[in-house]
């Protein structure tokens, strides 16, 4: 009989933030991905290794509320809380969602000095070739 693997903690109980240990990096990059349905905030070091992340879904928001500005603000605050020693950060914002400005406002309020804020939303330069027309 196979031995059962014990699960340590569950994401359902909403205490995922308490298990994350504080990492100390002086400079980092904060990526904000704001879609219409969710907002994901990722904190990386300058080499691109993920230090901390949070999303509106992991903060306990469900359904249509995940796309709200308040959910984005909460996600940004949770992602930054685990990296306490960061003084300077670059911010990359991607996507068309409603949480863009709210996440940026939460990052500004956290006391981290922002060196620059860049919009890295991918724009098609006339995009892919469309499929050929169907015969009627």
PDB file of C-alpha atoms in Angstrom:
ATOM      1  CA  UNK A   1       0.000   0.000   0.000  1.00  0.00           C
ATOM      2  CA  UNK A   2       1.315   3.463  -0.942  1.00  0.00           C
ATOM      3  CA  UNK A   3       2.292   5.794   1.859  1.00  0.00           C
ATOM      4  CA  UNK A   4       0.156   8.948   2.084  1.00  0.00           C
ATOM      5  CA  UNK A   5       1.991  12.226   1.564  1.00  0.00           C
ATOM      6  CA  UNK A   6       1.066  14.682   4.323  1.00  0.00           C
ATOM      7  CA  UNK A   7      -0.045  18.087   3.022  1.00  0.00           C
ATOM      8  CA  UNK A   8       1.532  20.975   4.887  1.00  0.00           C
ATOM      9  CA  UNK A   9      -0.979  23.806   5.047  1.00  0.00           C
ATOM     10  CA  UNK A  10      -3.828  24.523   2.704  1.00  0.00           C
ATOM     11  CA  UNK A  11      -4.342  27.534   0.479  1.00  0.00           C
ATOM     12  CA  UNK A  12      -8.017  27.457   1.358  1.00  0.00           C
ATOM     13  CA  UNK A  13      -7.529  28.767   4.890  1.00  0.00           C
ATOM     14  CA  UNK A  14      -6.231  32.151   3.649  1.00  0.00           C
ATOM     15  CA  UNK A  15      -3.044  32.244   5.714  1.00  0.00           C
ATOM     16  CA  UNK A  16      -0.558  31.801   2.887  1.00  0.00           C
ATOM     17  CA  UNK A  17       1.109  35.145   3.687  1.00  0.00           C
ATOM     18  CA  UNK A  18       2.251  33.950   7.122  1.00  0.00           C
ATOM     19  CA  UNK A  19       4.340  31.101   5.657  1.00  0.00           C
ATOM     20  CA  UNK A  20       6.319  33.373   3.338  1.00  0.00           C
ATOM     21  CA  UNK A  21       9.637  34.355   4.894  1.00  0.00           C
ATOM     22  CA  UNK A  22      10.924  37.901   4.548  1.00  0.00           C
ATOM     23  CA  UNK A  23      13.669  38.261   1.943  1.00  0.00           C
ATOM     24  CA  UNK A  24      16.061  41.194   1.943  1.00  0.00           C
ATOM     25  CA  UNK A  25      17.027  42.688  -1.427  1.00  0.00           C
ATOM     26  CA  UNK A  26      18.063  46.344  -1.863  1.00  0.00           C
ATOM     27  CA  UNK A  27      16.798  46.748  -5.439  1.00  0.00           C
ATOM     28  CA  UNK A  28      14.159  44.832  -7.338  1.00  0.00           C
ATOM     29  CA  UNK A  29      11.632  44.795 -10.148  1.00  0.00           C
ATOM     30  CA  UNK A  30       7.878  44.770  -9.511  1.00  0.00           C
ATOM     31  CA  UNK A  31       5.801  43.291 -12.323  1.00  0.00           C
ATOM     32  CA  UNK A  32       2.062  44.038 -12.407  1.00  0.00           C
ATOM     33  CA  UNK A  33      -0.089  41.980 -14.790  1.00  0.00           C
ATOM     34  CA  UNK A  34      -3.564  43.491 -14.880  1.00  0.00           C
ATOM     35  CA  UNK A  35      -6.079  41.522 -16.906  1.00  0.00           C
ATOM     36  CA  UNK A  36      -9.824  42.121 -16.897  1.00  0.00           C
ATOM     37  CA  UNK A  37     -10.418  39.164 -14.546  1.00  0.00           C
ATOM     38  CA  UNK A  38      -7.401  39.201 -12.202  1.00  0.00           C
ATOM     39  CA  UNK A  39      -4.290  41.149 -11.178  1.00  0.00           C
ATOM     40  CA  UNK A  40      -0.973  39.410 -10.494  1.00  0.00           C
ATOM     41  CA  UNK A  41       1.884  41.247  -8.765  1.00  0.00           C
ATOM     42  CA  UNK A  42       5.357  39.651  -8.844  1.00  0.00           C
ATOM     43  CA  UNK A  43       8.457  40.989  -7.068  1.00  0.00           C
ATOM     44  CA  UNK A  44      11.785  39.845  -8.537  1.00  0.00           C
ATOM     45  CA  UNK A  45      15.408  40.731  -7.973  1.00  0.00           C
ATOM     46  CA  UNK A  46      17.320  42.515 -10.746  1.00  0.00           C
ATOM     47  CA  UNK A  47      18.321  39.171 -12.317  1.00  0.00           C
ATOM     48  CA  UNK A  48      14.671  38.153 -12.681  1.00  0.00           C
ATOM     49  CA  UNK A  49      14.412  35.532  -9.918  1.00  0.00           C
ATOM     50  CA  UNK A  50      11.028  35.656  -8.191  1.00  0.00           C
ATOM     51  CA  UNK A  51      11.224  36.753  -4.572  1.00  0.00           C
ATOM     52  CA  UNK A  52       7.536  37.185  -3.808  1.00  0.00           C
ATOM     53  CA  UNK A  53       4.222  37.199  -5.642  1.00  0.00           C
ATOM     54  CA  UNK A  54       0.554  37.696  -4.991  1.00  0.00           C
ATOM     55  CA  UNK A  55      -2.661  37.857  -6.959  1.00  0.00           C
ATOM     56  CA  UNK A  56      -6.211  38.963  -6.327  1.00  0.00           C
ATOM     57  CA  UNK A  57      -7.226  35.284  -6.241  1.00  0.00           C
ATOM     58  CA  UNK A  58      -4.710  34.330  -3.535  1.00  0.00           C
ATOM     59  CA  UNK A  59      -5.842  37.334  -1.461  1.00  0.00           C
ATOM     60  CA  UNK A  60      -9.262  35.723  -1.108  1.00  0.00           C
ATOM     61  CA  UNK A  61     -11.222  37.505  -3.841  1.00  0.00           C
ATOM     62  CA  UNK A  62     -13.459  35.292  -5.958  1.00  0.00           C
ATOM     63  CA  UNK A  63     -15.292  35.707  -9.241  1.00  0.00           C
ATOM     64  CA  UNK A  64     -15.850  39.180 -10.699  1.00  0.00           C
ATOM     65  CA  UNK A  65     -14.374  40.891  -7.608  1.00  0.00           C
ATOM     66  CA  UNK A  66     -10.880  39.722  -8.644  1.00  0.00           C
ATOM     67  CA  UNK A  67     -10.833  42.327 -11.412  1.00  0.00           C
ATOM     68  CA  UNK A  68     -11.573  45.287  -9.143  1.00  0.00           C
ATOM     69  CA  UNK A  69      -9.060  48.039  -8.284  1.00  0.00           C
ATOM     70  CA  UNK A  70      -9.334  47.218  -4.568  1.00  0.00           C
ATOM     71  CA  UNK A  71      -8.332  43.594  -5.225  1.00  0.00           C
ATOM     72  CA  UNK A  72      -5.302  44.824  -7.192  1.00  0.00           C
ATOM     73  CA  UNK A  73      -4.355  47.171  -4.356  1.00  0.00           C
ATOM     74  CA  UNK A  74      -4.556  44.325  -1.820  1.00  0.00           C
ATOM     75  CA  UNK A  75      -2.499  42.016  -4.047  1.00  0.00           C
ATOM     76  CA  UNK A  76       0.229  44.646  -4.476  1.00  0.00           C
ATOM     77  CA  UNK A  77       0.379  45.303  -0.729  1.00  0.00           C
ATOM     78  CA  UNK A  78       0.642  41.553   0.019  1.00  0.00           C
ATOM     79  CA  UNK A  79       3.431  41.004  -2.525  1.00  0.00           C
ATOM     80  CA  UNK A  80       5.502  43.909  -1.173  1.00  0.00           C
ATOM     81  CA  UNK A  81       4.978  43.059   2.502  1.00  0.00           C
ATOM     82  CA  UNK A  82       7.279  40.021   2.349  1.00  0.00           C
ATOM     83  CA  UNK A  83      10.234  41.995   0.888  1.00  0.00           C
ATOM     84  CA  UNK A  84      11.012  44.430   3.668  1.00  0.00           C
ATOM     85  CA  UNK A  85      14.574  45.507   2.825  1.00  0.00           C
ATOM     86  CA  UNK A  86      13.832  46.832  -0.654  1.00  0.00           C
ATOM     87  CA  UNK A  87      14.610  50.536  -1.077  1.00  0.00           C
ATOM     88  CA  UNK A  88      14.427  51.007  -4.850  1.00  0.00           C
ATOM     89  CA  UNK A  89      12.362  49.275  -7.496  1.00  0.00           C
ATOM     90  CA  UNK A  90      11.487  49.420 -11.178  1.00  0.00           C
ATOM     91  CA  UNK A  91       7.825  48.856 -12.015  1.00  0.00           C
ATOM     92  CA  UNK A  92       6.669  47.068 -15.173  1.00  0.00           C
ATOM     93  CA  UNK A  93       2.920  47.253 -15.807  1.00  0.00           C
ATOM     94  CA  UNK A  94       1.310  44.951 -18.349  1.00  0.00           C
ATOM     95  CA  UNK A  95      -2.283  44.540 -19.453  1.00  0.00           C
ATOM     96  CA  UNK A  96      -5.498  46.504 -19.891  1.00  0.00           C
ATOM     97  CA  UNK A  97      -7.163  45.746 -16.544  1.00  0.00           C
ATOM     98  CA  UNK A  98      -8.828  48.055 -14.051  1.00  0.00           C
ATOM     99  CA  UNK A  99      -6.239  47.294 -11.375  1.00  0.00           C
ATOM    100  CA  UNK A 100      -3.289  49.018 -13.056  1.00  0.00           C
ATOM    101  CA  UNK A 101      -3.554  52.391 -11.323  1.00  0.00           C
ATOM    102  CA  UNK A 102      -4.630  50.964  -7.975  1.00  0.00           C
ATOM    103  CA  UNK A 103      -1.648  48.581  -7.867  1.00  0.00           C
ATOM    104  CA  UNK A 104       0.740  51.421  -8.729  1.00  0.00           C
ATOM    105  CA  UNK A 105      -0.832  53.589  -6.023  1.00  0.00           C
ATOM    106  CA  UNK A 106      -0.333  50.799  -3.458  1.00  0.00           C
ATOM    107  CA  UNK A 107       3.319  50.396  -4.509  1.00  0.00           C
ATOM    108  CA  UNK A 108       3.903  54.143  -4.146  1.00  0.00           C
ATOM    109  CA  UNK A 109       2.279  54.133  -0.695  1.00  0.00           C
ATOM    110  CA  UNK A 110       4.558  51.317   0.532  1.00  0.00           C
ATOM    111  CA  UNK A 111       7.562  53.655   0.800  1.00  0.00           C
ATOM    112  CA  UNK A 112       9.691  52.040  -1.929  1.00  0.00           C
ATOM    113  CA  UNK A 113      11.402  54.607  -4.160  1.00  0.00           C
ATOM    114  CA  UNK A 114      10.506  53.949  -7.794  1.00  0.00           C
ATOM    115  CA  UNK A 115      13.286  54.480 -10.328  1.00  0.00           C
ATOM    116  CA  UNK A 116      10.936  54.181 -13.284  1.00  0.00           C
ATOM    117  CA  UNK A 117       7.466  52.966 -14.214  1.00  0.00           C
ATOM    118  CA  UNK A 118       7.204  51.320 -17.633  1.00  0.00           C
ATOM    119  CA  UNK A 119       4.191  50.075 -19.565  1.00  0.00           C
ATOM    120  CA  UNK A 120       5.173  46.776 -21.183  1.00  0.00           C
ATOM    121  CA  UNK A 121       1.759  45.827 -22.603  1.00  0.00           C
ATOM    122  CA  UNK A 122       2.382  43.813 -25.796  1.00  0.00           C
ATOM    123  CA  UNK A 123       1.090  45.648 -28.868  1.00  0.00           C
ATOM    124  CA  UNK A 124       0.675  43.865 -32.184  1.00  0.00           C
ATOM    125  CA  UNK A 125       2.207  45.698 -35.150  1.00  0.00           C
ATOM    126  CA  UNK A 126      -0.695  44.587 -37.317  1.00  0.00           C
ATOM    127  CA  UNK A 127      -0.584  41.133 -35.717  1.00  0.00           C
ATOM    128  CA  UNK A 128      -0.942  37.680 -37.194  1.00  0.00           C
ATOM    129  CA  UNK A 129      -2.379  36.926 -40.606  1.00  0.00           C
ATOM    130  CA  UNK A 130      -6.106  36.190 -40.276  1.00  0.00           C
ATOM    131  CA  UNK A 131      -7.482  32.814 -41.395  1.00  0.00           C
ATOM    132  CA  UNK A 132      -8.691  32.648 -44.973  1.00  0.00           C
ATOM    133  CA  UNK A 133     -12.370  33.316 -45.566  1.00  0.00           C
ATOM    134  CA  UNK A 134     -14.756  30.367 -45.545  1.00  0.00           C
ATOM    135  CA  UNK A 135     -16.692  29.604 -48.699  1.00  0.00           C
ATOM    136  CA  UNK A 136     -20.443  30.225 -48.438  1.00  0.00           C
TER     137      UNK A 136
END
